Short mmCIF file of C-alpha atoms in Angstrom, two decimals:
data_model
loop_
_atom_site.label_atom_id
_atom_site.label_comp_id
_atom_site.label_asym_id
_atom_site.label_seq_id
_atom_site.Cartn_x
_atom_site.Cartn_y
_atom_site.Cartn_z
CA MET H 115 -66.34 44.09 10.51
CA GLN H 116 -62.74 43.31 9.72
CA SER H 117 -62.11 39.72 8.70
CA ARG H 118 -59.40 37.81 10.45
CA SER H 119 -56.67 36.37 8.32
CA PRO H 120 -56.20 32.61 8.55
CA PRO H 121 -53.54 31.49 10.99
CA VAL H 122 -50.14 30.88 9.48
CA PRO H 123 -48.44 27.74 10.82
CA LEU H 124 -45.02 28.20 12.30
CA PRO H 125 -42.18 26.31 10.60
CA ARG H 126 -41.47 23.03 12.28
CA GLN H 127 -38.17 23.03 14.07
CA GLY H 128 -38.23 19.63 15.65
CA PRO H 129 -39.20 18.69 19.18
CA GLU H 130 -38.61 21.19 21.96
CA ARG H 131 -37.98 20.57 25.61
CA ARG H 132 -37.77 22.88 28.61
CA THR H 133 -34.63 22.63 30.71
CA ALA H 134 -35.05 22.17 34.45
CA GLU H 135 -32.37 24.72 35.36
CA THR H 136 -33.48 27.75 33.36
CA GLY H 137 -36.99 26.93 32.19
CA ARG H 138 -35.99 28.05 28.70
CA LEU H 139 -36.85 26.17 25.58
CA ASP H 140 -33.99 24.01 24.35
CA ARG H 141 -34.22 23.34 20.62
CA PRO H 142 -32.03 20.66 19.05
CA THR H 143 -29.09 22.03 17.16
CA ALA H 144 -27.73 20.78 13.85
CA PRO H 145 -25.52 17.71 14.23
CA ALA H 146 -21.84 18.45 14.41
CA ARG H 147 -19.69 17.45 11.49
CA HIS H 148 -17.38 14.54 12.15
CA LEU H 149 -14.96 12.50 10.17
CA ALA H 150 -16.46 10.20 7.57
CA PRO H 151 -17.95 7.10 9.19
CA LEU H 152 -16.16 3.83 8.81
CA GLY H 153 -17.57 1.12 6.62
CA PRO H 154 -18.81 1.61 3.05
CA ASP H 155 -18.13 5.13 1.89
CA PRO H 156 -20.08 6.59 -1.06
CA GLY H 157 -17.06 8.75 -1.93
CA GLU H 158 -14.69 5.80 -1.91
CA PRO H 159 -16.84 2.92 -3.14
CA GLY H 160 -14.26 0.26 -3.92
CA TRP H 161 -15.23 -2.71 -6.02
CA PRO H 162 -18.28 -4.86 -5.23
CA PRO H 163 -17.81 -8.44 -4.05
CA MET H 164 -16.15 -10.71 -6.58
CA SER H 165 -18.44 -11.60 -9.46
CA ARG H 166 -18.44 -14.79 -11.49
CA ARG H 167 -16.58 -13.01 -14.25
CA GLN H 168 -13.85 -11.89 -11.87
CA ALA H 169 -13.65 -15.36 -10.34
CA ALA H 170 -13.27 -16.87 -13.82
CA LEU H 171 -10.55 -14.35 -14.68
CA LEU H 172 -8.77 -15.18 -11.43
CA ALA H 173 -8.88 -18.90 -12.27
CA VAL H 174 -7.61 -18.32 -15.82
CA THR H 175 -4.78 -16.11 -14.58
CA LEU H 176 -3.75 -18.67 -11.99
CA ALA H 177 -3.79 -21.41 -14.63
CA GLY H 178 -1.62 -19.29 -16.92
CA TYR H 179 0.82 -18.61 -14.10
CA LEU H 180 1.11 -22.33 -13.33
CA LEU H 181 1.57 -23.17 -17.01
CA VAL H 182 4.46 -20.72 -17.34
CA LEU H 183 6.02 -22.05 -14.15
CA ALA H 184 5.66 -25.63 -15.36
CA GLY H 185 7.05 -24.68 -18.77
CA VAL H 186 10.21 -23.31 -17.18
CA LEU H 187 10.62 -26.14 -14.69
CA LEU H 188 10.20 -28.80 -17.40
CA ASN H 189 12.48 -27.00 -19.88
CA THR H 190 9.86 -26.74 -22.63
CA ALA H 191 9.63 -24.55 -25.71
CA LEU H 192 9.13 -21.53 -23.45
CA VAL H 193 12.79 -21.82 -22.45
CA ASP H 194 13.73 -21.93 -26.14
CA LEU H 195 11.79 -18.68 -26.58
CA ASP H 196 13.74 -17.19 -23.69
CA TRP H 197 17.03 -18.05 -25.33
CA SER H 198 15.95 -16.85 -28.77
CA VAL H 199 15.26 -13.38 -27.39
CA ARG H 200 18.41 -13.50 -25.23
CA LEU H 201 20.64 -14.28 -28.22
CA LEU H 202 18.90 -11.57 -30.24
CA ARG H 203 20.28 -8.97 -27.81
CA PRO H 204 17.71 -6.18 -28.40
CA TYR H 205 19.78 -3.63 -26.49
CA GLU H 206 22.58 -4.10 -29.04
CA ARG H 207 20.33 -4.06 -32.09
CA TRP H 208 18.53 -0.87 -31.07
CA PRO H 209 21.01 0.94 -28.79
CA ARG H 210 19.38 4.35 -29.17
CA LEU H 211 16.43 3.21 -27.07
CA GLU H 212 18.56 2.15 -24.13
CA PRO H 213 18.95 5.54 -22.32
CA LEU H 214 15.22 6.24 -22.50
CA LEU H 215 14.13 2.75 -21.46
CA ASP H 216 16.77 2.56 -18.76
CA THR H 217 15.07 5.58 -17.18
CA TRP H 218 11.53 4.39 -17.82
CA VAL H 219 12.09 1.06 -16.08
CA VAL H 220 12.42 2.92 -12.78
CA ALA H 221 8.62 3.25 -12.82
CA GLY H 222 8.50 -0.43 -11.99
CA GLN H 223 11.07 -0.44 -9.20
CA ARG H 224 9.60 -1.13 -5.80
CA GLY H 225 11.14 1.82 -3.96
CA PRO H 226 10.42 4.80 -6.25
CA SER H 227 6.98 3.61 -7.34
CA ALA H 228 5.88 2.77 -3.79
CA ILE H 229 7.03 6.16 -2.46
CA ALA H 230 5.14 8.02 -5.20
CA ALA H 231 2.02 5.92 -4.65
CA PHE H 232 2.03 6.29 -0.86
CA VAL H 233 2.49 10.05 -1.06
CA TRP H 234 -0.58 10.32 -3.28
CA LEU H 235 -2.62 7.86 -1.21
CA GLY H 236 -1.60 9.61 2.01
CA TRP H 237 -3.11 12.81 0.66
CA ARG H 238 -6.24 10.91 -0.35
CA ALA H 239 -6.51 9.30 3.09
CA HIS H 240 -6.21 12.69 4.80
CA ARG H 241 -8.81 14.22 2.51
CA LEU H 242 -11.29 11.36 2.96
CA GLY H 243 -10.66 10.96 6.66
CA ARG H 244 -10.00 7.26 6.15
CA LEU H 245 -7.04 4.90 6.22
CA ARG H 246 -8.45 2.58 3.57
CA PRO H 247 -6.33 3.83 0.60
CA LEU H 248 -3.08 3.31 2.50
CA LEU H 249 -4.17 -0.05 3.90
CA VAL H 250 -5.22 -1.41 0.52
CA MET H 251 -1.87 -0.50 -1.02
CA GLY H 252 0.08 -1.83 1.98
CA ILE H 253 -1.74 -5.17 2.02
CA ALA H 254 -1.45 -5.56 -1.76
CA LEU H 255 2.31 -4.94 -1.73
CA LEU H 256 2.77 -7.25 1.25
CA LEU H 257 0.88 -10.04 -0.51
CA LEU H 258 2.88 -9.45 -3.69
CA ASN H 259 6.25 -9.55 -1.96
CA VAL H 260 5.40 -12.72 -0.05
CA THR H 261 4.06 -14.66 -3.03
CA VAL H 262 6.62 -13.50 -5.60
CA GLY H 263 9.50 -13.70 -3.14
CA ALA H 264 8.64 -17.30 -2.28
CA VAL H 265 8.70 -18.37 -5.94
CA LYS H 266 11.97 -16.50 -6.51
CA ILE H 267 13.65 -18.34 -3.65
CA VAL H 268 12.32 -21.75 -4.65
CA THR H 269 13.25 -21.49 -8.35
CA GLY H 270 16.59 -19.73 -7.84
CA ARG H 271 16.78 -18.74 -11.50
CA LEU H 272 19.65 -16.72 -12.95
CA GLY H 273 19.03 -13.76 -15.24
CA PRO H 274 20.04 -13.57 -18.92
CA HIS H 275 23.23 -11.62 -18.18
CA TYR H 276 24.41 -14.33 -15.76
CA ALA H 277 23.30 -17.39 -17.75
CA GLN H 278 25.94 -20.12 -18.05
CA TYR H 279 24.59 -22.77 -20.45
CA VAL H 280 22.76 -22.03 -23.71
CA GLY H 281 19.35 -23.69 -23.72
CA SER H 282 19.28 -24.18 -19.95
CA PRO H 283 16.46 -22.74 -17.82
CA GLU H 284 19.16 -21.70 -15.30
CA LEU H 285 17.14 -22.89 -12.32
CA PHE H 286 18.25 -23.61 -8.73
CA SER H 287 21.44 -21.60 -9.19
CA GLY H 288 20.97 -19.02 -6.44
CA GLY H 289 19.29 -16.38 -8.61
CA THR H 290 16.17 -14.37 -7.79
CA ILE H 291 14.90 -13.49 -11.25
CA PHE H 292 11.72 -15.55 -11.72
CA PRO H 293 9.08 -14.14 -11.77
CA SER H 294 9.96 -10.57 -12.66
CA GLY H 295 9.54 -8.41 -9.57
CA HIS H 296 9.78 -5.26 -11.69
CA THR H 297 6.83 -6.36 -13.79
CA ALA H 298 4.68 -7.67 -10.94
CA ASN H 299 5.32 -4.56 -8.88
CA ALA H 300 4.30 -2.31 -11.79
CA VAL H 301 1.06 -4.28 -12.19
CA VAL H 302 0.18 -4.02 -8.50
CA THR H 303 1.32 -0.48 -7.70
CA TRP H 304 -0.32 1.26 -10.64
CA GLY H 305 -3.20 -1.20 -10.68
CA VAL H 306 -4.09 -0.42 -7.06
CA LEU H 307 -4.20 3.29 -7.89
CA ALA H 308 -6.76 2.47 -10.58
CA TYR H 309 -8.62 0.19 -8.15
CA LEU H 310 -8.94 3.04 -5.64
CA ALA H 311 -9.91 5.64 -8.24
CA VAL H 312 -13.43 7.08 -8.12
CA ARG H 313 -13.99 9.14 -11.25
CA TRP H 314 -11.34 7.91 -13.67
CA ARG H 315 -11.21 4.19 -12.84
CA ARG H 316 -11.42 2.92 -16.42
CA THR H 317 -8.91 5.45 -17.67
CA GLY H 318 -6.62 4.61 -14.76
CA ALA H 319 -6.94 0.90 -15.53
CA VAL H 320 -5.89 1.48 -19.15
CA ILE H 321 -2.91 3.61 -18.07
CA ALA H 322 -1.90 1.04 -15.43
CA ALA H 323 -2.10 -1.81 -17.95
CA ALA H 324 -0.04 0.10 -20.51
CA THR H 325 2.55 0.96 -17.86
CA ALA H 326 2.85 -2.63 -16.63
CA CYS H 327 3.11 -4.01 -20.18
CA SER H 328 5.78 -1.51 -21.18
CA ILE H 329 7.80 -2.10 -17.99
CA GLY H 330 7.84 -5.85 -18.62
CA LEU H 331 8.90 -5.46 -22.25
CA THR H 332 11.56 -2.95 -21.22
CA THR H 333 13.20 -5.47 -18.88
CA VAL H 334 13.33 -7.96 -21.78
CA TYR H 335 14.90 -5.31 -24.02
CA LEU H 336 17.53 -4.48 -21.38
CA GLY H 337 18.31 -8.17 -20.90
CA THR H 338 17.59 -8.15 -17.18
CA HIS H 339 14.73 -10.68 -17.48
CA TRP H 340 13.72 -13.65 -19.58
CA VAL H 341 10.44 -13.51 -21.48
CA THR H 342 8.95 -16.11 -19.13
CA ASP H 343 9.98 -13.99 -16.14
CA VAL H 344 7.82 -11.19 -17.50
CA LEU H 345 4.88 -13.47 -18.35
CA ALA H 346 4.94 -14.85 -14.80
CA GLY H 347 5.32 -11.33 -13.38
CA TRP H 348 2.23 -10.11 -15.21
CA ALA H 349 0.26 -13.10 -13.93
CA ALA H 350 1.54 -12.77 -10.35
CA GLY H 351 0.65 -9.08 -10.18
CA LEU H 352 -2.77 -9.62 -11.75
CA LEU H 353 -3.53 -12.36 -9.23
CA VAL H 354 -2.95 -9.88 -6.42
CA LEU H 355 -5.18 -7.27 -8.04
CA LEU H 356 -7.98 -9.76 -8.64
CA SER H 357 -7.75 -10.87 -5.00
CA LEU H 358 -8.31 -7.37 -3.62
CA PRO H 359 -12.13 -7.66 -3.36
CA LEU H 360 -11.61 -10.74 -1.18
CA LEU H 361 -9.29 -8.74 1.07
CA GLU H 362 -11.69 -5.84 1.67
CA PRO H 363 -13.03 -7.36 4.96
CA LEU H 364 -9.43 -7.58 6.20
CA VAL H 365 -8.85 -3.94 5.24
CA ALA H 366 -12.04 -2.85 7.04
CA ALA H 367 -11.12 -4.81 10.18
CA ALA H 368 -7.60 -3.34 10.24
CA GLU H 369 -9.00 0.17 9.78
CA GLN H 370 -11.47 -0.28 12.62
CA ARG H 371 -8.79 -1.64 14.96
CA LEU H 372 -6.34 1.18 14.23
CA HIS H 373 -9.03 3.81 14.77
CA ARG H 374 -10.11 2.28 18.07
CA ARG H 375 -6.56 2.03 19.34
CA PHE H 376 -5.05 5.32 18.25
CA GLY H 377 -8.03 7.55 17.46
CA ARG H 378 -9.03 8.71 14.03
CA ARG H 379 -8.00 12.34 14.35
CA HIS H 380 -4.56 11.39 15.65
CA LEU H 381 -3.96 8.99 12.75
CA LEU H 382 -5.18 11.32 10.01
CA CYS H 383 -3.90 14.68 11.18
#
């Protein structure tokens, strides 16, 4: 007598239901692929909420910024340092560096650097199916321009090439030189690119820091900024970068609102 082989179970394919129109079995199909969901994205993690270490660094940076501002307003030894470097005239002592550094300083100008950054971030946004990279950069630059621009208008400081009295801080004279916008913009623009990086964040942070430091020192060499302008510019830009984790809810809300109003595919096509 031939033995019967044990029954082989059929592979499970999920629940089935019979349609009323045709009587045929209707098995669930694989879910369609859509754009990446909004909210936290594993491929674009961003930084976690601000830690105690970051909060301490933010406080120290703010204190340093206020100390430099007070040092200039009160005409302290920081102003003497400004004039010592100004009278040294680095661009005259080392003139061979001027053509190279005059070109390099463009990396800190708002227009060229912002265009390059937004082109790259636009490609990233399209690839990820999210607006977050563009929104983070836009909000960071907006915050930078508002905060730095306000201090520039209030202080009204003249640059080294337009200084009138040796030893004077050259304040309230209609200038717009303090803090250094070149320096602060370099910190924020290249720092945000490192902030949004996924694989090479530490390397990007080192490159961004080196770029911002060199841009600030280049403006001192060219005589377009005082030393204290650069110190304040570094601090102002770093304050914006350190504030980005606090702005992430605002970025998420703006992204949600834009997607609801205009549609995700229309915005990212």
